[in-house]
Coordinates of C-alpha atoms in Angstrom, one line a residue:
Chain A
M1 CA -25.1 -75.5 42.2
D2 CA -24.4 -71.8 42.5
E3 CA -24.2 -71.2 46.2
G4 CA -24.0 -67.6 47.0
E5 CA -23.7 -64.8 44.6
G6 CA -19.9 -64.7 44.2
V7 CA -18.6 -63.9 40.8
A8 CA -16.2 -66.8 41.1
D9 CA -19.3 -69.1 41.0
A10 CA -20.6 -67.6 37.8
R11 CA -21.3 -70.3 35.2
D12 CA -18.5 -71.0 32.8
P13 CA -19.7 -69.6 29.4
A14 CA -17.8 -72.4 27.7
A15 CA -20.4 -74.9 29.1
D16 CA -23.0 -73.0 27.1
A17 CA -20.9 -72.8 24.0
R18 CA -20.6 -76.6 24.0
D19 CA -24.4 -77.0 23.9
P20 CA -25.7 -74.8 21.1
A21 CA -29.1 -76.5 21.3
A22 CA -29.6 -74.9 24.7
D23 CA -32.7 -72.8 24.8
L24 CA -32.9 -69.1 24.9
R25 CA -32.5 -68.9 28.6
D26 CA -28.9 -69.4 27.9
P27 CA -27.5 -65.9 27.3
G28 CA -25.0 -67.3 24.8
A29 CA -27.8 -68.7 22.6
E30 CA -29.8 -65.6 23.1
L31 CA -26.9 -63.3 22.0
A32 CA -26.2 -65.6 19.0
A33 CA -29.8 -65.3 18.0
V34 CA -29.5 -61.5 18.1
V35 CA -26.3 -61.6 15.9
A36 CA -28.0 -63.9 13.4
M37 CA -31.1 -61.8 13.2
R38 CA -29.1 -58.6 12.8
R39 CA -27.1 -60.2 10.0
L40 CA -30.3 -61.4 8.3
A41 CA -31.9 -58.0 8.6
D42 CA -28.8 -56.4 7.0
R43 CA -29.0 -58.8 4.1
M44 CA -32.7 -58.3 3.7
E45 CA -32.1 -54.5 3.7
D46 CA -29.4 -54.8 1.1
A47 CA -31.6 -56.9 -1.2
A48 CA -34.7 -54.8 -0.7
V49 CA -33.0 -51.4 -1.2
E50 CA -31.4 -52.7 -4.3
K51 CA -34.7 -53.9 -5.6
A52 CA -36.4 -50.6 -4.8
M53 CA -33.6 -48.5 -6.5
R54 CA -33.7 -50.8 -9.6
A55 CA -37.4 -50.1 -9.7
G56 CA -36.7 -46.4 -9.8
W57 CA -37.4 -45.4 -6.2
S58 CA -35.7 -42.3 -4.9
W59 CA -33.4 -42.2 -1.9
S60 CA -36.1 -40.2 -0.2
D61 CA -38.7 -42.9 -0.9
V62 CA -36.4 -45.6 0.4
A63 CA -35.5 -43.6 3.5
Q64 CA -39.2 -43.0 4.3
A65 CA -40.0 -46.6 3.9
L66 CA -37.1 -47.7 6.1
G67 CA -37.6 -45.1 8.7
V68 CA -34.2 -43.6 8.5
T69 CA -32.7 -40.4 7.1
R70 CA -32.0 -40.0 3.4
Q71 CA -28.3 -39.4 4.3
A72 CA -28.1 -42.6 6.3
V73 CA -29.5 -44.8 3.5
H74 CA -27.4 -43.1 0.9
K75 CA -24.2 -43.5 3.0
K76 CA -25.0 -47.1 3.6
H77 CA -26.0 -48.2 0.1
A78 CA -24.8 -45.8 -2.6
K79 CA -21.3 -47.1 -3.1
R80 CA -22.4 -50.7 -3.3
L81 CA -25.3 -50.0 -5.7
I82 CA -23.1 -48.0 -8.0
E83 CA -20.6 -50.8 -8.0
A84 CA -23.4 -53.2 -8.8
G85 CA -24.3 -51.1 -11.8
V86 CA -27.6 -49.8 -10.6
S87 CA -28.5 -46.5 -12.2
L88 CA -29.6 -44.2 -9.5
R89 CA -32.0 -41.3 -9.8
R90 CA -30.3 -38.0 -9.4
R91 CA -32.4 -36.3 -6.8
R92 CA -35.5 -36.5 -4.6
Chain B
M1 CA 12.5 -57.9 6.9
G2 CA 9.2 -58.4 5.1
R3 CA 5.9 -58.3 6.7
T4 CA 5.3 -60.6 9.6
Y5 CA 2.9 -63.5 9.4
V6 CA 0.4 -61.7 11.7
D7 CA 0.3 -58.7 9.4
S8 CA -0.5 -61.0 6.4
V9 CA -3.1 -63.0 8.3
L10 CA -4.8 -59.8 9.5
V11 CA -5.0 -58.5 5.9
R12 CA -6.5 -61.7 4.7
A13 CA -8.9 -61.8 7.6
A14 CA -10.1 -58.3 6.8
E15 CA -10.6 -59.5 3.2
E16 CA -12.7 -62.4 4.5
A17 CA -14.8 -59.9 6.6
R18 CA -15.4 -57.7 3.6
G19 CA -16.3 -60.7 1.5
R20 CA -19.0 -61.6 4.0
G21 CA -20.3 -58.0 4.5
A22 CA -19.0 -57.8 8.0
R23 CA -18.3 -54.4 9.5
L24 CA -15.6 -55.7 11.9
T25 CA -13.0 -58.3 11.5
E26 CA -14.0 -61.0 13.9
A27 CA -12.5 -64.3 15.1
E28 CA -14.4 -66.2 12.4
H29 CA -12.6 -64.2 9.7
L30 CA -9.3 -65.2 11.2
L31 CA -10.5 -68.8 11.2
L32 CA -11.5 -68.5 7.5
A33 CA -8.1 -67.0 6.7
L34 CA -6.3 -69.9 8.5
A35 CA -8.5 -72.5 6.7
A36 CA -7.6 -70.9 3.4
E37 CA -3.9 -71.5 3.8
A38 CA -2.5 -74.1 1.4
E39 CA 0.3 -75.4 3.5
G40 CA 1.9 -75.2 6.9
D41 CA 0.6 -75.6 10.5
A42 CA -2.9 -74.4 9.6
P43 CA -3.9 -77.1 7.2
D44 CA -1.7 -79.7 9.1
L45 CA -3.7 -79.0 12.3
L46 CA -7.2 -78.2 10.8
S47 CA -7.5 -80.9 8.2
P48 CA -7.4 -83.9 10.7
A49 CA -10.1 -82.1 12.6
G50 CA -12.2 -82.1 9.5
L51 CA -11.9 -78.3 9.1
D52 CA -10.9 -77.6 5.6
R53 CA -12.1 -74.3 4.1
R54 CA -15.4 -75.6 2.9
A55 CA -16.1 -77.3 6.2
V56 CA -15.4 -74.0 8.1
E57 CA -17.8 -72.2 5.8
R58 CA -20.4 -74.8 6.4
A59 CA -19.9 -74.7 10.1
L60 CA -20.3 -70.9 10.1
A61 CA -23.4 -71.2 7.9
R62 CA -24.9 -73.7 10.3
E63 CA -24.1 -71.5 13.3
F64 CA -26.0 -68.6 11.6
E65 CA -29.0 -70.8 10.9
D66 CA -29.0 -72.2 14.4
G67 CA -29.1 -68.6 15.7
L68 CA -32.1 -67.8 13.5
A69 CA -33.8 -71.0 14.5
A70 CA -33.3 -70.2 18.2
A71 CA -35.1 -66.9 17.5
G72 CA -37.9 -68.8 15.8
V73 CA -37.0 -67.3 12.4
S74 CA -37.1 -69.5 9.3
V75 CA -36.0 -68.0 6.0
A76 CA -37.9 -68.9 2.8
D77 CA -35.4 -67.2 0.5
R78 CA -32.2 -69.3 0.9
E79 CA -30.2 -66.7 -0.9
L80 CA -30.5 -64.4 2.1
L81 CA -28.5 -67.0 4.1
E82 CA -25.5 -66.7 1.7
P83 CA -22.7 -64.4 2.7
R84 CA -22.7 -61.3 0.6
G85 CA -19.7 -59.0 0.1
S86 CA -19.5 -55.4 1.0
A87 CA -18.1 -52.5 -0.9
R88 CA -16.4 -51.3 2.3
N89 CA -13.5 -52.7 4.2
P90 CA -14.2 -53.6 7.9
S91 CA -13.6 -50.5 9.9
D92 CA -11.9 -52.2 12.8
M93 CA -11.1 -55.4 14.6
G94 CA -14.0 -56.7 16.7
E95 CA -13.6 -57.9 20.3
S96 CA -13.5 -61.6 19.3
G97 CA -10.6 -60.9 16.9
R98 CA -8.8 -58.9 19.6
R99 CA -9.1 -61.8 22.1
V100 CA -7.6 -64.2 19.6
L101 CA -4.6 -61.9 19.1
E102 CA -4.2 -61.3 22.8
V103 CA -3.9 -65.0 23.5
A104 CA -1.5 -65.4 20.6
M105 CA 0.6 -62.5 21.8
T106 CA 1.1 -64.1 25.2
L107 CA 2.8 -67.1 23.5
A108 CA 5.3 -65.4 21.3
R109 CA 6.8 -62.1 20.1
K110 CA 4.9 -60.5 17.3
R111 CA 7.4 -61.5 14.6
D112 CA 7.5 -65.1 15.8
L113 CA 3.7 -65.5 15.7
G114 CA 2.5 -68.2 13.3
P115 CA -0.7 -69.9 12.4
A116 CA -0.6 -72.3 15.4
H117 CA -0.6 -69.3 17.8
I118 CA -3.6 -67.8 16.0
L119 CA -5.4 -71.2 16.1
L120 CA -4.7 -71.6 19.8
G121 CA -6.3 -68.1 20.3
L122 CA -9.3 -69.3 18.4
L123 CA -9.6 -72.5 20.4
E124 CA -9.4 -70.5 23.7
L125 CA -12.5 -68.5 22.9
K126 CA -15.3 -69.3 25.2
V127 CA -18.2 -67.4 23.6
G128 CA -19.4 -66.2 20.3
T129 CA -19.6 -67.5 16.8
V130 CA -16.4 -69.5 16.6
P131 CA -16.9 -71.8 19.6
R132 CA -20.6 -72.2 18.7
A133 CA -19.6 -73.2 15.1
F134 CA -17.0 -75.6 16.4
A135 CA -19.6 -77.2 18.7
L136 CA -22.2 -77.5 16.0
A137 CA -19.7 -79.1 13.6
G138 CA -18.7 -81.6 16.3
V139 CA -15.1 -80.4 16.5
D140 CA -13.1 -82.0 19.3
V141 CA -11.7 -78.7 20.6
D142 CA -9.7 -80.2 23.4
D143 CA -8.0 -82.6 21.0
L144 CA -7.2 -79.9 18.5
K145 CA -5.9 -77.7 21.3
A146 CA -3.6 -80.5 22.5
R147 CA -2.2 -81.0 19.0
T148 CA -1.8 -77.3 18.5
L149 CA 0.1 -77.0 21.8
A150 CA 2.3 -79.9 20.8
V151 CA 3.2 -78.2 17.6
L152 CA 4.0 -75.0 19.4
D153 CA 6.2 -77.0 21.9
E154 CA 8.1 -78.5 19.0
R155 CA 8.8 -75.1 17.6
G156 CA 10.3 -74.0 20.9
K157 CA 7.7 -71.4 21.4
T158 CA 9.6 -68.6 23.2
D159 CA 12.8 -66.6 23.2

């Protein structure tokens, strides 16, 4: 179908969107899979961090286990956990 | 003059984004905001296409699971598939939301923009969550687009 390399001949992305069952060679499906996994990872992180903090883990412990800085995990989760009524350990 | 319709729909879309834990306001949040409207062009156009609020939520959930399935991921804990609110407001409008507004803005001046313009912007999207969700839900996008254009025509869309 695609004769030559012209940009004008590029496949219409809409054709892919119409066929969501298309396999991962379709960049639209591949990117959607990335979005879905990222969202799932975010939700898993929220749930797991909350569980750890309720179990009395420190921010440092959570940060070490997640492989991020303590500041990053605090910034990302502190407000939500406080609003959820989780009592957080003061330091360490 | 009070706030325009666009201002109000953007605020409601940002609330939808926050309610789903999204960092950016995206096209799907505009769609959710439209589908939550009780009267006017939004329900008049969306309902015959089978897109009430619940149906839109279901379509988005299905798109999410379809993405996971494409990656070979299955989730044992169904609760992880449920949208979860965030304590933070979205920081910005994502590219998909911008595209919707760009299309809408080509059709009318800002203060004249209504739900049908936003909907047309959503229907013109070629990639991303919204067209995928429409496809998975079996929405006849072309028919919905034709009906939306007819409504805009009736309204006498410019000047």
